[in-house]
XYZ file of N, CA, C and O in Angstrom:
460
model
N -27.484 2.059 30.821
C -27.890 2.984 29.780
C -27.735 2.389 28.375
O -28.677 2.386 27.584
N -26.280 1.782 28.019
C -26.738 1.009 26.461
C -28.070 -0.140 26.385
O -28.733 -0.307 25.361
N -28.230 -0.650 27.276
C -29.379 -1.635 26.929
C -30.973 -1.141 26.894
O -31.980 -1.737 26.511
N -30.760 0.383 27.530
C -32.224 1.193 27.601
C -31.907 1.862 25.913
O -32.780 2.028 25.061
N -30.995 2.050 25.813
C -31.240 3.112 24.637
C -30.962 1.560 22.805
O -31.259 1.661 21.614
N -30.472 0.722 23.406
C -30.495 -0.178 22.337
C -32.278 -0.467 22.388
O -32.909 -0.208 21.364
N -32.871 -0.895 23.363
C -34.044 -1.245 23.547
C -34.796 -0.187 22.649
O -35.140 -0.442 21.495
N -35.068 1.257 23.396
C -35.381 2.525 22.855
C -35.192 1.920 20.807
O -36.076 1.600 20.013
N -34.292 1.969 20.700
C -33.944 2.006 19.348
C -34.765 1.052 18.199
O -35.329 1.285 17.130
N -34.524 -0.085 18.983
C -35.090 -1.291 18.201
C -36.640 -1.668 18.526
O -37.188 -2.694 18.123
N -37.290 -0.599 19.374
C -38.752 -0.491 19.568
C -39.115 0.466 18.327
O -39.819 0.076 17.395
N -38.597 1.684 18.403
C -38.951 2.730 17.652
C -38.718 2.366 15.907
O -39.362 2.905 15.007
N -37.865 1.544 15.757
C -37.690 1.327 14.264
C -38.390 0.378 13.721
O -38.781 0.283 12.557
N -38.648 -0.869 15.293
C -39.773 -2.087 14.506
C -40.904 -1.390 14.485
O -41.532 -1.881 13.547
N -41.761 -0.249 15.117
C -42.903 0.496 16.050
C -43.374 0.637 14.169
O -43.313 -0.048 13.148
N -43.869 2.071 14.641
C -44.120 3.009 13.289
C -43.243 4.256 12.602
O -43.597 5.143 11.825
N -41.785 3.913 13.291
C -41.247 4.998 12.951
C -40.652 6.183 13.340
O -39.601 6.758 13.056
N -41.892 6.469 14.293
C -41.023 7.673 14.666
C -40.436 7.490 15.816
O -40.118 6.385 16.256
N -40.182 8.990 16.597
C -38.522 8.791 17.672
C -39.693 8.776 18.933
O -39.366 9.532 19.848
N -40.490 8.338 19.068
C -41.300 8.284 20.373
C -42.010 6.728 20.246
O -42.389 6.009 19.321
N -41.971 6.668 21.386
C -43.046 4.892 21.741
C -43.917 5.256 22.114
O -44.040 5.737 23.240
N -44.982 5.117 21.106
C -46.389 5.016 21.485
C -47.127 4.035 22.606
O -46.491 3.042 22.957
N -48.125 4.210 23.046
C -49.048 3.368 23.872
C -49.300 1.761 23.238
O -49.615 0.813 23.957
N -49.087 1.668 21.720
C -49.067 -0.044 20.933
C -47.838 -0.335 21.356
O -47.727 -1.497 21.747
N -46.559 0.534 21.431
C -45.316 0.213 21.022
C -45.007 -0.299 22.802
O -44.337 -1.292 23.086
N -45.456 0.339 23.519
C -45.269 -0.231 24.939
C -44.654 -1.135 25.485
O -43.659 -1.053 26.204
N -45.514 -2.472 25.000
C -44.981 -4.164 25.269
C -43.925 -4.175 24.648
O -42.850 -4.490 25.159
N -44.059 -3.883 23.629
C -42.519 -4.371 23.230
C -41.495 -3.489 23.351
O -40.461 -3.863 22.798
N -41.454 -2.529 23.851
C -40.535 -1.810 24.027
C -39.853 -2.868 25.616
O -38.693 -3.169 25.897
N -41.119 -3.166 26.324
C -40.647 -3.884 27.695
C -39.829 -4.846 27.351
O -38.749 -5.071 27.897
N -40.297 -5.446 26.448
C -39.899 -6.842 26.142
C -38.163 -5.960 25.501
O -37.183 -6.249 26.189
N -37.986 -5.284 24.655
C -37.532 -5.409 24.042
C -35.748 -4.592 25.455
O -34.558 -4.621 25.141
N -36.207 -4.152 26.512
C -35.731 -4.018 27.656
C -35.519 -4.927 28.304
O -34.648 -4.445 29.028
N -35.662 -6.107 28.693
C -35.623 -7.470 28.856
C -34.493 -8.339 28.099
O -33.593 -8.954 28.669
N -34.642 -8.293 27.140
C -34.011 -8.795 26.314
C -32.821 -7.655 26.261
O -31.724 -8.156 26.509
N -32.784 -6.372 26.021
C -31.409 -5.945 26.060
C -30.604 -6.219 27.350
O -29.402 -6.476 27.279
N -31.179 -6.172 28.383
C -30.666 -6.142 29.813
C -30.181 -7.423 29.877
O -29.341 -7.651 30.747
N -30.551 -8.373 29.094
C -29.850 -9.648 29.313
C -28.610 -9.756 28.728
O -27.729 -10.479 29.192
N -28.484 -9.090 27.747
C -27.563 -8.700 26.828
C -26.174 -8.423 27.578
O -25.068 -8.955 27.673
N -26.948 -7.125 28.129
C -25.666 -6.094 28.559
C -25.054 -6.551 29.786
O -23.928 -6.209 30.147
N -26.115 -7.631 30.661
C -25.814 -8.257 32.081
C -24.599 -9.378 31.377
O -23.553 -9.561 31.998
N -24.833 -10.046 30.129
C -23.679 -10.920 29.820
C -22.447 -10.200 29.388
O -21.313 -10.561 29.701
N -22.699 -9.278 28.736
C -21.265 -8.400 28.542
C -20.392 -8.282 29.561
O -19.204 -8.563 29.717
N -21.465 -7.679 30.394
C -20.706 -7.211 31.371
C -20.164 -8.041 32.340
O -19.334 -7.597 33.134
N -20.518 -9.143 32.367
C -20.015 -10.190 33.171
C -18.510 -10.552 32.589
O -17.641 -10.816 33.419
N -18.303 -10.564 31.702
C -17.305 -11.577 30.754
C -16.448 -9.942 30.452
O -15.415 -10.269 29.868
N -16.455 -8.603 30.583
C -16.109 -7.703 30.423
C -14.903 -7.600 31.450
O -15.439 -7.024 32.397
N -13.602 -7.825 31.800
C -13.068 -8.041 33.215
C -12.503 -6.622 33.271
O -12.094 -6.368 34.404
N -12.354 -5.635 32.421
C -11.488 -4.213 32.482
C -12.956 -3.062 33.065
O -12.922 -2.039 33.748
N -13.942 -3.687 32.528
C -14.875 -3.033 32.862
C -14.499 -1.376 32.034
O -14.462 -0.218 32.447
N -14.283 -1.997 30.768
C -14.289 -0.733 29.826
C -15.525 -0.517 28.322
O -15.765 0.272 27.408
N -16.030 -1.891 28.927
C -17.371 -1.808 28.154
C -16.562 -2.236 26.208
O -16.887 -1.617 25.195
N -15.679 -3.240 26.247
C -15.398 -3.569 24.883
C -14.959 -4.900 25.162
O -14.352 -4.968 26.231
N -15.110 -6.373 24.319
C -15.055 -7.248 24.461
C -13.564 -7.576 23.633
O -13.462 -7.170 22.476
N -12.615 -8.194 24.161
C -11.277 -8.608 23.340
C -11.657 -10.013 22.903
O -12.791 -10.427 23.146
N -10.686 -10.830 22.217
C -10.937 -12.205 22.239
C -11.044 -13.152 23.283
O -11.733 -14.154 23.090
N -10.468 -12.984 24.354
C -9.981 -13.516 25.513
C -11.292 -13.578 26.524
O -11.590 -14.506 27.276
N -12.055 -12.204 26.309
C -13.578 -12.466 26.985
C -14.494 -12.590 26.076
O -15.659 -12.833 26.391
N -14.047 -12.422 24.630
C -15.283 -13.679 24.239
C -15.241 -14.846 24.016
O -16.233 -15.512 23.719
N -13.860 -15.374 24.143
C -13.980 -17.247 24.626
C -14.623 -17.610 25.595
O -15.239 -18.669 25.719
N -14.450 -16.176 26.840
C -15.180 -16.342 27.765
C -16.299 -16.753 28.421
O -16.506 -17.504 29.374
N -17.229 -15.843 27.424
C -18.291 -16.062 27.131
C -19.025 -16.923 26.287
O -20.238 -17.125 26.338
N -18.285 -17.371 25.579
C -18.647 -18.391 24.710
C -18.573 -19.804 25.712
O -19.453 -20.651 25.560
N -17.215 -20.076 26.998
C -17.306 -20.998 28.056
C -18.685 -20.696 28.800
O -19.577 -21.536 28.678
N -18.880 -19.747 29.431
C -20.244 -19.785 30.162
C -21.307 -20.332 30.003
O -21.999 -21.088 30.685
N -21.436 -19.578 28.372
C -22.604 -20.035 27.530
C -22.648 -21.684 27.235
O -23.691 -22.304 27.025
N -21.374 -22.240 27.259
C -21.570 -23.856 26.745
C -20.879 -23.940 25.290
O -20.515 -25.046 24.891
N -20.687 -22.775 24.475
C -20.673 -22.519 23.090
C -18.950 -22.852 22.914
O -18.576 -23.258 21.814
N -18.057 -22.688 23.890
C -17.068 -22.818 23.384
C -16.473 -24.578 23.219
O -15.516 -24.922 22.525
N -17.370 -25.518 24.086
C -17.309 -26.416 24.094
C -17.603 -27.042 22.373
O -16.917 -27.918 21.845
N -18.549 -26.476 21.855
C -19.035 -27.409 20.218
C -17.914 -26.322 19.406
O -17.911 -26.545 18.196
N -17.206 -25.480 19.721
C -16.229 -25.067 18.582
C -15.074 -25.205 19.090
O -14.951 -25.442 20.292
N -13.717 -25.046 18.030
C -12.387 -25.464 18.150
C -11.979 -23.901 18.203
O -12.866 -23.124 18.558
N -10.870 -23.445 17.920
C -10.365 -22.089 18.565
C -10.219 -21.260 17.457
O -10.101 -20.036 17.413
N -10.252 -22.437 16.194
C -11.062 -21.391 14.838
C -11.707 -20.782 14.915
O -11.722 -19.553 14.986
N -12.672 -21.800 14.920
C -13.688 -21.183 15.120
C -14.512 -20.453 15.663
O -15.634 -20.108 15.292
N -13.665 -20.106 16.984
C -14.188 -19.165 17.829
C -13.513 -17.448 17.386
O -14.049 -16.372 17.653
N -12.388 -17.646 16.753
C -11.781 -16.564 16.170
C -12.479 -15.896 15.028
O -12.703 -14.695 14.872
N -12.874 -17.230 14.021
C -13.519 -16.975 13.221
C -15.099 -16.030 13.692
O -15.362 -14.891 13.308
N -15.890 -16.820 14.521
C -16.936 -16.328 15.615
C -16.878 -15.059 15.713
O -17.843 -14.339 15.456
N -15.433 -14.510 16.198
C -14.832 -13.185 16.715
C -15.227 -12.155 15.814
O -15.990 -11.189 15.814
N -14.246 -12.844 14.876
C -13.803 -11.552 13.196
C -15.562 -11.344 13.093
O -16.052 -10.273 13.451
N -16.365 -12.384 12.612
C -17.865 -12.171 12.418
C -18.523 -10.749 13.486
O -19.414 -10.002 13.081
N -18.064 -10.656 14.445
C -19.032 -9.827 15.366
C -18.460 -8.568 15.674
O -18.927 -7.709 16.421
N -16.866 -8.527 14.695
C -16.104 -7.343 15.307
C -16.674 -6.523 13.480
O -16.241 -6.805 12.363
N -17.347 -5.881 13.730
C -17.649 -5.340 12.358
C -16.293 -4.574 11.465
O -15.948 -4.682 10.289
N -15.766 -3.818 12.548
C -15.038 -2.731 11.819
C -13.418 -3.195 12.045
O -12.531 -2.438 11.652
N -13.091 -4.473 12.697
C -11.882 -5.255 12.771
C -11.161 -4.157 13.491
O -10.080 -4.005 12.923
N -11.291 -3.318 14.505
C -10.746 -3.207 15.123
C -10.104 -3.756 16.383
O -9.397 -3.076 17.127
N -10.431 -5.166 16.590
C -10.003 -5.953 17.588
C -10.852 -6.429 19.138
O -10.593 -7.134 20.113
N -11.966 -5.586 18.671
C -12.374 -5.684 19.845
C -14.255 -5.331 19.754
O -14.652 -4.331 19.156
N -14.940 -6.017 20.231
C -16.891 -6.082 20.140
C -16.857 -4.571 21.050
O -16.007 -4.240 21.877
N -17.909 -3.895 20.660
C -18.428 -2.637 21.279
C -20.090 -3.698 21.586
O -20.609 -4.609 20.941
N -20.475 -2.980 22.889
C -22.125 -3.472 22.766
C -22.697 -3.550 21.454
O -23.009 -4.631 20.954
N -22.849 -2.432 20.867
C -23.953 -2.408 19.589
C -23.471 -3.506 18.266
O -24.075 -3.752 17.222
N -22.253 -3.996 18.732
C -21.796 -4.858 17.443
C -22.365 -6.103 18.412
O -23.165 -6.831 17.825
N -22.032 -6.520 20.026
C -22.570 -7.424 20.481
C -24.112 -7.880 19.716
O -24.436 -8.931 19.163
N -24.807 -6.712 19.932
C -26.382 -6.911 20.274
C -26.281 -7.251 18.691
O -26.322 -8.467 18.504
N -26.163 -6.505 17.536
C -26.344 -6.989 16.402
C -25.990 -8.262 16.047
O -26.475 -8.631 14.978
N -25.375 -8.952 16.553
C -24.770 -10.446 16.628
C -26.085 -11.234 16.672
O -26.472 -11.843 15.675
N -26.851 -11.225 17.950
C -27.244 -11.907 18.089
C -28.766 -11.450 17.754
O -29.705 -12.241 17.846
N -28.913 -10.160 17.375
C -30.150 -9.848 16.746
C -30.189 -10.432 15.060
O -31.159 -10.415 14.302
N -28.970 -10.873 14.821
C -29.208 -11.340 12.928
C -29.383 -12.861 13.385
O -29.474 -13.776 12.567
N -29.424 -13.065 14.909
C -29.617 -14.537 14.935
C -27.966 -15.256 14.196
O -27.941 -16.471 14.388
N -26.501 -14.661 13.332
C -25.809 -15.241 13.783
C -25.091 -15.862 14.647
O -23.933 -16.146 14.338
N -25.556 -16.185 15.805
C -24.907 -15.947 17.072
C -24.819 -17.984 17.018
O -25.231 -18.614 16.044
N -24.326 -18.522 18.029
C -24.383 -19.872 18.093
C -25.564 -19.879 18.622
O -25.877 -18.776 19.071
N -26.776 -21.146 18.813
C -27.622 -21.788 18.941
C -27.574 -21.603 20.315
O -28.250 -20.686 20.780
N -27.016 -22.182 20.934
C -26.719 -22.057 22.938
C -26.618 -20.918 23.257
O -26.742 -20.729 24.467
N -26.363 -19.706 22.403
C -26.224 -18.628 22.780
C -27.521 -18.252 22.992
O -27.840 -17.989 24.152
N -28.409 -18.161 22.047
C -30.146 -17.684 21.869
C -30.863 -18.592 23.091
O -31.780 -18.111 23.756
N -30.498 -19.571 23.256
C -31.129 -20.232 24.113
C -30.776 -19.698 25.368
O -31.615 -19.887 26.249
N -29.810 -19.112 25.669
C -29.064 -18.447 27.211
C -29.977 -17.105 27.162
O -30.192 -16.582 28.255
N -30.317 -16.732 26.463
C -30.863 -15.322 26.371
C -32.629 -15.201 26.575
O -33.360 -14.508 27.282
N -32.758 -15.846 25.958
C -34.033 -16.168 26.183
C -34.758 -17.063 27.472
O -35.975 -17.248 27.487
C-alpha cells in the first residue's frame, strides 16, 4: 500500500493536478508503480523489525547490498543518514526514503539498482 499510494501521488501532482488519473496520466502512473514497488521491495528487504522504519544499522545495510557502502567510509554513510532522516528523528519512514532518491540525492549505484 505505501508504494501504490506514493505512486498515486507523484502521478497526480506531475499529471494535471487533480486527485484522479486520467486516461494521459495512465503510463505513468504504471511506470510510476514500478518504480515505487522497487522502492518499497528494497525497504523492505533491509527492514529486519518489519516495522516499516529504517535505523542506521539497515541503512548501512542497504547501502552493502546496493554496492554503495563500499565507495563511502562510515561518515559518510551517517552523514548519508542525517541527509534522508528529514525530521532527525533517528530513523527513514518510506516517504523520506522515496524522497531521497526522487531529488536524485541518493548515491549513483543506488539509481542504477532501481532502475
Amino acid at each position: 500500500k505505501p508504494a501504490l499510494m506514493r505512486a498515486y501521488k507523484a502521478t497526480t501532482k506531475a499529471g494535471n493536478g487533480d486527485d484522479w488519473v486520467d486516461k494521459k496520466e495512465f503510463k505513468m502512473l504504471l511506470g510510476n508503480l514500478f518504480y515505487f514497488n522497487k522502492l518499497f521491495w528494497m525497504f523492505e528487504k533491509v527492514d529486519g523489525d518489519g516495522d516499516r522504519r529504517m535505523d542506521i544499522g539497515e541503512f548501512k545495510k542497504l547501502m552493502a547490498i546496493t554496492g554503495a557502502m563500499s565507495k563511502m567510509s562510515e561518515a559518510q554513510a551517517q552523514a548519508e543518514f542525517k541527509q534522508v532522516d528529514k525530521n532527525g528523528g533517528g530513523i527513514i519512514l518510506f516517504d523520506e526514503f522515496c524522497a531521497y532518491f526522487a531529488s536524485k540525492a541518493c548515491p549513483e549505484c543506488l539509481s542504477a539498482f532501481v532502475e
